[in-house]
Coordinates of C-alpha atoms in Angstrom, one line a residue:
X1 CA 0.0 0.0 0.0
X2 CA 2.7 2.3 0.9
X3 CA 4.4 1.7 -2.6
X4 CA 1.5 2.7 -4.5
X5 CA 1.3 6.1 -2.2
X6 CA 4.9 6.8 -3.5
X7 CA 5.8 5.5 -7.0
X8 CA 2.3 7.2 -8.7
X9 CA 4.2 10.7 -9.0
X10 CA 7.0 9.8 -10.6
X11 CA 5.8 8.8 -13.9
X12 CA 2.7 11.0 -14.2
X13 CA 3.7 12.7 -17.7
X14 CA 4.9 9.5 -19.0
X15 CA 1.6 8.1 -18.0
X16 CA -0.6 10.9 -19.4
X17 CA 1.2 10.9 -22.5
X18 CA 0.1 7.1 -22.8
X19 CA -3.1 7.9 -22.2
X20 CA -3.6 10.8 -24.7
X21 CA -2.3 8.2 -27.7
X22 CA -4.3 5.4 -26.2
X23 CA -7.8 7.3 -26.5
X24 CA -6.6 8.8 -29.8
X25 CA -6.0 5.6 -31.6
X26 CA -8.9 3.4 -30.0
X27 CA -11.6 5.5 -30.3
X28 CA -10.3 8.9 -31.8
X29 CA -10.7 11.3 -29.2
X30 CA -8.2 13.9 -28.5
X31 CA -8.0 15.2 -24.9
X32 CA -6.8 19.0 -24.3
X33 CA -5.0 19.5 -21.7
X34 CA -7.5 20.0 -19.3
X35 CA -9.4 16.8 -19.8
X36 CA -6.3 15.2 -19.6
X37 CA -5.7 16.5 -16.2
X38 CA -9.1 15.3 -15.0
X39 CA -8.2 12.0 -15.8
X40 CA -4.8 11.9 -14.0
X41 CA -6.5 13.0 -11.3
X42 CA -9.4 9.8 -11.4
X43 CA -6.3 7.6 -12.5
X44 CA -5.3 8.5 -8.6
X45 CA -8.3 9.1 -7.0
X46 CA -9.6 5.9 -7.7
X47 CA -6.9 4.1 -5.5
X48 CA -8.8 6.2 -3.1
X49 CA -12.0 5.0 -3.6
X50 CA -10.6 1.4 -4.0
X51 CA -9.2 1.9 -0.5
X52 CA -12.3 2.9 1.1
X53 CA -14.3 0.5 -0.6
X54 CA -11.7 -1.9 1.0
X55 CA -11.9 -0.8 4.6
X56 CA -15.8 -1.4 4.8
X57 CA -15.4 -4.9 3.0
X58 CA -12.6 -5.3 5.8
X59 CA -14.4 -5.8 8.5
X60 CA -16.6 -8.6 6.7
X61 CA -14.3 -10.7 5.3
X62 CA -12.3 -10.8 8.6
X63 CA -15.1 -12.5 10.7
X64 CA -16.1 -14.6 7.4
X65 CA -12.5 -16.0 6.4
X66 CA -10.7 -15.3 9.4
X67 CA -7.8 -12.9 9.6
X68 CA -5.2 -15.3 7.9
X69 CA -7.1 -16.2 5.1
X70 CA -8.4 -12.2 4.2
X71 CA -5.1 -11.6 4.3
X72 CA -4.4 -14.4 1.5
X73 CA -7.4 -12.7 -0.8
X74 CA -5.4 -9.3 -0.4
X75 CA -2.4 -10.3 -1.5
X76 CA -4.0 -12.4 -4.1
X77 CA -5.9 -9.0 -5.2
X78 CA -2.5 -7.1 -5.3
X79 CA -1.5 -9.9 -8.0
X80 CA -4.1 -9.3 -10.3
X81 CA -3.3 -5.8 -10.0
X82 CA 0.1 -5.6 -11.1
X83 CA -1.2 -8.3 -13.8
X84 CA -3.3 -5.2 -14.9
X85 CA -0.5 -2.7 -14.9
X86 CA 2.4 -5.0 -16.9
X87 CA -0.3 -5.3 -19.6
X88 CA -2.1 -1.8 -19.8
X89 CA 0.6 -0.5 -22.1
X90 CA 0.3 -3.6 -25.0
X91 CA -3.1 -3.6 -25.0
X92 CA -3.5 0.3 -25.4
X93 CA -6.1 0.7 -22.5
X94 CA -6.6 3.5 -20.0
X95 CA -8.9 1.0 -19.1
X96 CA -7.3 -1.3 -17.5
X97 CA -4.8 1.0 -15.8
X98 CA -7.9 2.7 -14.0
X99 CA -8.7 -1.0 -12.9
X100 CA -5.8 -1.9 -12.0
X101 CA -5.5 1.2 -9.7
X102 CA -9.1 0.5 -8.1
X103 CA -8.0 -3.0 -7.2
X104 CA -4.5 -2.2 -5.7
X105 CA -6.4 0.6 -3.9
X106 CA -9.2 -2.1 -2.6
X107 CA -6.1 -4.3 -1.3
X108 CA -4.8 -1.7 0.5
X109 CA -8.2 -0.6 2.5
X110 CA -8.5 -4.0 3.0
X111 CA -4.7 -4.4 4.6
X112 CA -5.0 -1.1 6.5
X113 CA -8.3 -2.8 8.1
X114 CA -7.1 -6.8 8.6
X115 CA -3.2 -6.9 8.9
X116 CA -3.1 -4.3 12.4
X117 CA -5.9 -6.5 13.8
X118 CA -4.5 -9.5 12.5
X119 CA -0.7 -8.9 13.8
X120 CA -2.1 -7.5 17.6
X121 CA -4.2 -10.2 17.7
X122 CA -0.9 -12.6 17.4
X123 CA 1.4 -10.7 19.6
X124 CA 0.9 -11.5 23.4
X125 CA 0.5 -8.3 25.5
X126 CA 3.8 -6.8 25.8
X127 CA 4.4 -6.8 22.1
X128 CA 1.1 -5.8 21.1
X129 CA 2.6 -2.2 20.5
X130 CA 5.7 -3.4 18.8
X131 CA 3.7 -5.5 16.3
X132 CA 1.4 -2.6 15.9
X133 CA 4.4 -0.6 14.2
X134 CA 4.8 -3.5 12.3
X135 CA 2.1 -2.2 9.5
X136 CA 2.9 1.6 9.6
X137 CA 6.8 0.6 9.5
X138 CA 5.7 -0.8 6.3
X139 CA 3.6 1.5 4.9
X140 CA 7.0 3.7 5.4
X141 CA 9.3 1.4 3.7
X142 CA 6.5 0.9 0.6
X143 CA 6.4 4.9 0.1
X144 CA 10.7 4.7 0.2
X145 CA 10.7 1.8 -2.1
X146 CA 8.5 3.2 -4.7
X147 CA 10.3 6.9 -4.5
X148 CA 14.1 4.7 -5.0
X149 CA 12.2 2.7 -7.6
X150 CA 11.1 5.6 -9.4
X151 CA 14.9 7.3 -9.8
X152 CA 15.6 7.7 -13.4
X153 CA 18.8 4.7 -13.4
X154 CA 16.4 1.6 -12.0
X155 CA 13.1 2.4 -13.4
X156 CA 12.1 6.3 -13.8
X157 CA 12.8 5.8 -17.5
X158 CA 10.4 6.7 -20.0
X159 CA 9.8 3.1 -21.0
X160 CA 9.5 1.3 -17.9
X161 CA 6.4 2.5 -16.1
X162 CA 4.3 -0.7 -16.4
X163 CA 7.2 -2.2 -14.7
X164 CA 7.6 0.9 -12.1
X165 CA 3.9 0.4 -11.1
X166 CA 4.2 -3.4 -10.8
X167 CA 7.4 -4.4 -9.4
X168 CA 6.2 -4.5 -5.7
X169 CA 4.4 -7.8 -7.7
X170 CA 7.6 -9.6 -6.4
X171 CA 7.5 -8.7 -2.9
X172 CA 4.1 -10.7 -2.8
X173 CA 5.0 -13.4 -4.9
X174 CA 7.5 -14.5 -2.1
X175 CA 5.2 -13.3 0.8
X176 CA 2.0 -15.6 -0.4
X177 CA 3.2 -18.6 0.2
X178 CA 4.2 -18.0 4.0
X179 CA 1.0 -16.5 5.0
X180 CA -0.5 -20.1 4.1
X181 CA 2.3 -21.3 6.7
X182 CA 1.1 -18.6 9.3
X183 CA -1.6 -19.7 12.2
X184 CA -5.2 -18.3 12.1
X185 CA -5.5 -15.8 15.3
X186 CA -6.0 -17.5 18.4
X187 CA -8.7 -14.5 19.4
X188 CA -10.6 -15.3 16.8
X189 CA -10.9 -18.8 16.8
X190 CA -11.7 -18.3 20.6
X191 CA -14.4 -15.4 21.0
X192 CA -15.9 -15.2 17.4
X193 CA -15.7 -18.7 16.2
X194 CA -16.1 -20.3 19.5
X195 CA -13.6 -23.0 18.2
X196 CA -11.7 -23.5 21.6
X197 CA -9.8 -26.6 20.3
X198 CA -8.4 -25.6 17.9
X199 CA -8.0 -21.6 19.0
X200 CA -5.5 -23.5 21.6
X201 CA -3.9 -25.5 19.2
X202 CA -3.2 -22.7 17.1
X203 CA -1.7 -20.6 20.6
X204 CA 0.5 -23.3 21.5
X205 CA 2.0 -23.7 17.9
X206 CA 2.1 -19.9 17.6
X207 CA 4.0 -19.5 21.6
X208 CA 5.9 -22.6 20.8
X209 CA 5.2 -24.4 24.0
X210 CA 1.7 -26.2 25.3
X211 CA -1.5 -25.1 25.8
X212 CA -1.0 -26.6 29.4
X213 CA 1.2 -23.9 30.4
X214 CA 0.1 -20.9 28.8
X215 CA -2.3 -19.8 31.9
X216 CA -2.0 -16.3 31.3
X217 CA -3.3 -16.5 27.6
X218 CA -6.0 -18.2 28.1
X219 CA -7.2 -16.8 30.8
X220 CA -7.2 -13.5 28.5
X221 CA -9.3 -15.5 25.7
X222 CA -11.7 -16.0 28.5
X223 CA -11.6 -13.0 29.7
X224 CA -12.7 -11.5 26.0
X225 CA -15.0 -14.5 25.6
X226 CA -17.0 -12.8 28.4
X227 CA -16.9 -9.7 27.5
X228 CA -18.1 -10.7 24.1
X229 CA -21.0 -12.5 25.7
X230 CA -22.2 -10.2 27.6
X231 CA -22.5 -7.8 25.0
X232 CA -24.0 -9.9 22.5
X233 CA -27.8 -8.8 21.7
X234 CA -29.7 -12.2 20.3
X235 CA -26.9 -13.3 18.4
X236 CA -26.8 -10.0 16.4
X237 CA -23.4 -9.6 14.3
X238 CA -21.1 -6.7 15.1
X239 CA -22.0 -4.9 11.9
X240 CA -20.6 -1.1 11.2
X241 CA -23.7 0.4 11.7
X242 CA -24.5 -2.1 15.0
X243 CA -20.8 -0.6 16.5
X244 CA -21.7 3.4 15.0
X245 CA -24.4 3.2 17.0
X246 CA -23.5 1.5 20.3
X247 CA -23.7 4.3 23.0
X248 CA -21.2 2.5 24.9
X249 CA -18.4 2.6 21.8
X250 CA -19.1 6.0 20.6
X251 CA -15.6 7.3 22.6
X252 CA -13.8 4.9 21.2
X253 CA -14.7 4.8 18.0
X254 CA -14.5 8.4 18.0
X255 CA -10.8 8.5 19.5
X256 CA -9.8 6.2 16.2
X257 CA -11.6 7.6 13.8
X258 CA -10.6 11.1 14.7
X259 CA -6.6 10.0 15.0
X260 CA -6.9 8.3 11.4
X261 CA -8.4 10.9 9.9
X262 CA -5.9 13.6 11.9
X263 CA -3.1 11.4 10.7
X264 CA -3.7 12.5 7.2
X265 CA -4.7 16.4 7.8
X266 CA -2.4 16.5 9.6
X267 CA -0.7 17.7 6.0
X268 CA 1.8 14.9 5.8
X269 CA 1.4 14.3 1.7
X270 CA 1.4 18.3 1.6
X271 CA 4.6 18.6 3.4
X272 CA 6.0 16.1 1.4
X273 CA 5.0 17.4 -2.2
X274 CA 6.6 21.3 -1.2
X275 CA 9.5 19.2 0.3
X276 CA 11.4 19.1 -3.3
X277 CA 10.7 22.9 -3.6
X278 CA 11.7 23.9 -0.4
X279 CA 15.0 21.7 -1.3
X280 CA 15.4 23.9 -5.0
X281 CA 15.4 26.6 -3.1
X282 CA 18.6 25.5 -0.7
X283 CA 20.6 24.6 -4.2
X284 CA 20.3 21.7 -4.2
X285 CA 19.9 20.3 -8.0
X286 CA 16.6 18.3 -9.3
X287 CA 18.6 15.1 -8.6
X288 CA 19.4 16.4 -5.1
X289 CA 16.6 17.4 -4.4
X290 CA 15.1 14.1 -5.1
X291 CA 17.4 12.7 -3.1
X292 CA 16.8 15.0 -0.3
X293 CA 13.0 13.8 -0.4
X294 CA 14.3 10.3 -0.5
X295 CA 16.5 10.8 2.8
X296 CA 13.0 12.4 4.4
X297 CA 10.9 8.9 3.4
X298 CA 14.5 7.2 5.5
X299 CA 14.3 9.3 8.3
X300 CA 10.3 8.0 8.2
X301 CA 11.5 4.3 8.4
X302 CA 14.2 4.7 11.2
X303 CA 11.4 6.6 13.4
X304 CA 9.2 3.5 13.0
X305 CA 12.5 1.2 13.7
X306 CA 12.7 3.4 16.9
X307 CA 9.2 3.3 18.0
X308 CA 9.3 -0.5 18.3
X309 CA 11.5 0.5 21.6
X310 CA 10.2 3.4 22.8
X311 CA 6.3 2.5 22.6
X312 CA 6.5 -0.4 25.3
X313 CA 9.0 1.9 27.7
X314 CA 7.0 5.5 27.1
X315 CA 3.5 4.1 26.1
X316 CA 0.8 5.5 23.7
X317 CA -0.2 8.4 25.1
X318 CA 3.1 10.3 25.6
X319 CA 4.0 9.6 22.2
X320 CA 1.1 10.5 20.2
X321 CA 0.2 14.2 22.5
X322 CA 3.8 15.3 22.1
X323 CA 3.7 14.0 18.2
X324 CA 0.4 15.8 17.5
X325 CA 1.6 18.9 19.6
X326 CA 4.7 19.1 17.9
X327 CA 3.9 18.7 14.2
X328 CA 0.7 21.4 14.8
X329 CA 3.6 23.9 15.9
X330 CA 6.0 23.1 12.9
X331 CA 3.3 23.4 10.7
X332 CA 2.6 26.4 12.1
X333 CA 6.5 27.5 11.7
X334 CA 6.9 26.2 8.5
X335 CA 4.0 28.4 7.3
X336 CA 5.7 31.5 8.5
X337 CA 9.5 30.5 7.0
X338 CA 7.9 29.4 3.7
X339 CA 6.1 32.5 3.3
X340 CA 10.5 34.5 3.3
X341 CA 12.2 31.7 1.1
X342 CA 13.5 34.6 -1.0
X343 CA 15.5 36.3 2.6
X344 CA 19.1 34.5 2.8
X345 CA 19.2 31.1 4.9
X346 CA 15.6 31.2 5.4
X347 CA 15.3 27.9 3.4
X348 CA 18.1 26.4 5.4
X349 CA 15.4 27.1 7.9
X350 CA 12.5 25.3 6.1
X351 CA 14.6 22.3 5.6
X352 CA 15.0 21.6 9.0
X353 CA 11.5 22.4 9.5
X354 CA 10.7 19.8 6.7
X355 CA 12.8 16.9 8.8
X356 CA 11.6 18.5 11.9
X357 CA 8.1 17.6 10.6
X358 CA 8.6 14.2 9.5
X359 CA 10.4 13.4 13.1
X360 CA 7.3 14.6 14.8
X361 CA 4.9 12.6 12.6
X362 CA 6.9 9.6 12.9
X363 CA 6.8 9.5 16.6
X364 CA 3.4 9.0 17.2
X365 CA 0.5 10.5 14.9
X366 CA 2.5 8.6 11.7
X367 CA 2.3 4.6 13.7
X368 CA 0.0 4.8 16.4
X369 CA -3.6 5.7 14.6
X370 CA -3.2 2.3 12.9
X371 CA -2.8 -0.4 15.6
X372 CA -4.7 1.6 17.8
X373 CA -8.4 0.0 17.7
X374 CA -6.8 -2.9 18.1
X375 CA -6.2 -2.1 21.8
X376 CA -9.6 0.1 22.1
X377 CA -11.9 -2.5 21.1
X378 CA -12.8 -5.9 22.2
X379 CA -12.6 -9.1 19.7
X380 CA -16.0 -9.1 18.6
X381 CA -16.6 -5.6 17.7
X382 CA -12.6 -5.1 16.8
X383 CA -13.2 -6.0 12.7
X384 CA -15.9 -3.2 12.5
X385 CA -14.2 -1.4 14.7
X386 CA -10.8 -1.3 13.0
X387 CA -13.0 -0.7 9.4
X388 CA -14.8 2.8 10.5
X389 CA -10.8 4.1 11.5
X390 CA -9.7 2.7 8.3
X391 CA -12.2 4.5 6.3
X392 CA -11.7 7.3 8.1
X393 CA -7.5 7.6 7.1
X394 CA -8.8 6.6 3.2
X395 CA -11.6 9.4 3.5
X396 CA -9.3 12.1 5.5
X397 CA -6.3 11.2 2.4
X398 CA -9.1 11.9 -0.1
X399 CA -10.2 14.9 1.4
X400 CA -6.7 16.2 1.6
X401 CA -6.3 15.2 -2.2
X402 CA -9.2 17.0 -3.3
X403 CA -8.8 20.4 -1.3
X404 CA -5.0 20.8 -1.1
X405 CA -4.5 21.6 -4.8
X406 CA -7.0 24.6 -4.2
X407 CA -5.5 25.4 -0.9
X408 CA -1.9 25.2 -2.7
X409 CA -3.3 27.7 -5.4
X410 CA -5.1 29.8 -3.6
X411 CA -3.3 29.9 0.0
X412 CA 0.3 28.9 -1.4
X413 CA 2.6 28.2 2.6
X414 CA -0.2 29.3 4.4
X415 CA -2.2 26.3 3.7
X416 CA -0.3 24.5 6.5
X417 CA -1.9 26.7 8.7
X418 CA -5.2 24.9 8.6
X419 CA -3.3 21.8 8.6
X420 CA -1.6 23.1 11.9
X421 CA -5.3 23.8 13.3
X422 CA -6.7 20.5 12.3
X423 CA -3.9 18.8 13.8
X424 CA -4.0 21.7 17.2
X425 CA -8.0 20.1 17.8
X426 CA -6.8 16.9 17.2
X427 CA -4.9 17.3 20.4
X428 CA -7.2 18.6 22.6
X429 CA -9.5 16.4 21.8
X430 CA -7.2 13.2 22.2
X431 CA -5.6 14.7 25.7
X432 CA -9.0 14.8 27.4
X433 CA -10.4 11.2 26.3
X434 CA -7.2 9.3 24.9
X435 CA -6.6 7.0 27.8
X436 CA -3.2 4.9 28.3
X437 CA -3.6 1.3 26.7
X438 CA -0.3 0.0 26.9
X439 CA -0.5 -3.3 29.7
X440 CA -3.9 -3.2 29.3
X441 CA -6.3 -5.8 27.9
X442 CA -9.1 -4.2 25.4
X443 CA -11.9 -4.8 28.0
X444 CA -10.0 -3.0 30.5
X445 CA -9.5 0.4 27.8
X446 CA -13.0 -0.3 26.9
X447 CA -14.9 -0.1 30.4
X448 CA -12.6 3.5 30.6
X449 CA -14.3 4.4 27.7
X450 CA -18.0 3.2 27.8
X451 CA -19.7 6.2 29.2
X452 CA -19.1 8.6 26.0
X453 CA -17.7 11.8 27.0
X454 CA -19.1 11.2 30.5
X455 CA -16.1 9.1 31.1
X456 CA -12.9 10.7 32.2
X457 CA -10.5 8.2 31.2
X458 CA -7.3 9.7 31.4
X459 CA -7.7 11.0 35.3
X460 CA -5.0 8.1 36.0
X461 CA -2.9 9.5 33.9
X462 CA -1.9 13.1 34.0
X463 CA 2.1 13.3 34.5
X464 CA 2.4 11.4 31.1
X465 CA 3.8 14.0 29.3
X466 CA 6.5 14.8 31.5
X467 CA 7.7 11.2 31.3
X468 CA 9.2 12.0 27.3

């Protein structure tokens, strides 16, 4: 998924070039250049609305299949994808590029919905957070991958982007046939299937010891198997609209919906696109500059490599109010020093700002939104749960997609000032609800939670910012 957020740039006028021939010759229509534009801009909003379309389906094949197995159909999706993209060019059709893009864009809603459930629901508690990096860290190396990919030496050329678009093909060709090796989740064989055989058969093989002396774990299962009984209403299915409408999750869902969304007005893609400008303006060459953008995707990746320490010594909370307060004031900043690029050493200034930036983001608001519902919700609600936030990041990043060139137009710098507001009521709103979940089991975080914004869940936990 990340991949497909960074390679798309690279070749756009390659792409739009092959589009313009391809309508010409097929069925004789010749685009301007403003219908042209409009379809560059459905050629990448699609992957959008594949990706929302993804996170609702989510949440229904992961209680239908089972995690493992939904996992399987994605990457079997991605396939047929890149199938689409090696081919587009020989057979002349916009066509199939367009599908190809939807179907990518439907495997990554549906991996931004399964694999953070799926990889929590693995981990034993005191991993739970460094598994939940797992998928963001990811996502960071796809977007650095696909920006390397797409230098002109390995396959920016004019010629090669079917193979640009596609070669992340390989990556899944190796990965399919492990996930068949990998166990189904315990947790769901346990509290939604009800399978308790095989749930522990599946622990023991996945802890590497027996069943027998695994006390702690299974008292957990039963713990959520409980909880899940209890809540159940006549057998009713936790559906979307069963969970939007629960009094008792409308906190929670609200705490993940609002940090997925905030992770992607928060400006990121913004800051990133002016990123090569603001670089230009240092000196640096195109090359360089490309290169400088490259080394802001690294320092991305080696914030995620950190997190996987610091979130199990410093906890969630910490990490994501001093991310979010953080990047609202260097968006803030970098609105001003944009805003005097022409006065000497200023963009010296908005480089560091830039990196600034990407630190902040990578220390919380950029890892934490995605594992998140994983720890907020209980098993049975957790799919539907886990859907509504991923909807929410796919609908925030098309949002963003559709405003920001306006904003950028209109605005120019001082567009990351609303990005710096949206981000400044993201972290008021998380500081007075977001509780502490690390060491916690999901009923625990859920019973803070289940009196709406009556609940004061984060009483317990005042001095957390002073412990960064």
């Amino acid at each position: 998924m990340g991949f497909h957020i960074g390679v798309v740039n690279t070749p756009a006028e390659v792409i739009k070039s092959f589009c313009s021939e391809s309508l010409l010759s097929r069925y004789d229509v010749s685009l301007n250049e403003r219908w042209l534009n409009v379809l560059w801009s459905c050629i990448v909003s699609i992957f959008i609305i594949g990706g929302c379309t993804g996170s609702v389906l989510g949440a229904v094949l992961a209680n239908k299949l089972g995690r493992r197995k939904a996992t399987i159909v994605t990457s079997q999706l991605s396939l047929v994808g890149a199938l689409l993209f090696v081919f587009c060019r020989a057979a002349k059709s916009v066509e199939m590029l367009i599908l190809g893009r939807l179907i990518v864009g439907l495997a990554g809603g549906l991996t931004t919905s399964i694999v953070p459930m799926y990889l929590s629901e693995l981990a034993p508690l005191s991993l739970s957070g460094t598994m939940g990096v797992a998928c963001p860290m990811g996502v960071n190396v796809g977007v650095l991958v696909g920006q390397i990919m797409g230098l002109k030496f390995i396959l920016g050329g004019d010629d090669d982007w079917p193979y640009l678009l596609s070669v992340y093909a390989l990556l899944v060709i190796i990965c399919l046939p492990l996930l068949f090796m990998l166990p189904e989740s315990p947790k769901y064989l346990f509290v939604v299937k009800r399978n308790e055989q095989t749930a522990l058969k599946e622990l023991s093989r996945l802890r590497g010891v027996s069943a027998s002396i695994l006390t702690e774990d299974v008292e957990k299962l039963r713990e959520e198997l409980r909880a899940a009984q209890a809540q159940a209403v006549n057998s009713e299915q936790w559906t979307m609209m069963r969970v939007l409408l629960d009094p008792q999750l409308r906190l929670p869902l609200l705490l993940v919906c609002s940090m997925q969304a905030g992770q992607q007005t928060s400006g990121i893609n913004a800051v990133f696109y002016y990123s090569q400008t603001i670089f230009k303006q240092a000196g640096l060459s195109e090359l360089s500059s490309q290169y400088a953008t490259i080394g802001c995707g690294a320092v991305n990746v080696c914030t995620a490599l950190l997190m996987l320490r610091l979130l199990p010594r410093v906890g969630r909370r910490p990490l994501l109010l001093c991310s979010v307060l953080a990047s609202a004031v260097i968006l803030t900043a970098l609105a001003a020093t944009m805003s005097y690029l022409h006065v000497a050493g200023m963009s010296c200034v908005c480089m560091a700002a830039v990196l600034g930036y990407v630190l902040a983001y990578g220390f919380g608001l950029g890892p934490i939104p995605y594992f998140i519902a994983s720890e907020i919700f209980e098993v049975a609600p957790r799919p539907a749960g886990m859907a509504w936030g991923s909807l929410a990041n796919w609908g925030g990043n098309f949002l963003i997609g559709m405003c920001f060139p306006l904003m950028r137009d209109t605005m120019g710098p001082f567009s990351f000032l609303v990005f710096a507001g949206i981000t400044a009521l993201l972290f008021v709103f998380q500081k007075l609800y977001f509780p502490e979940t690390a060491g916690k089991t999901p009923t625990k975080v859920a019973a803070l939670c289940n009196r709406g914004f009556r609940s004061r869940p984060t009483r317990l936990f005042e001095p957390e910012l002073s412990r960064v």
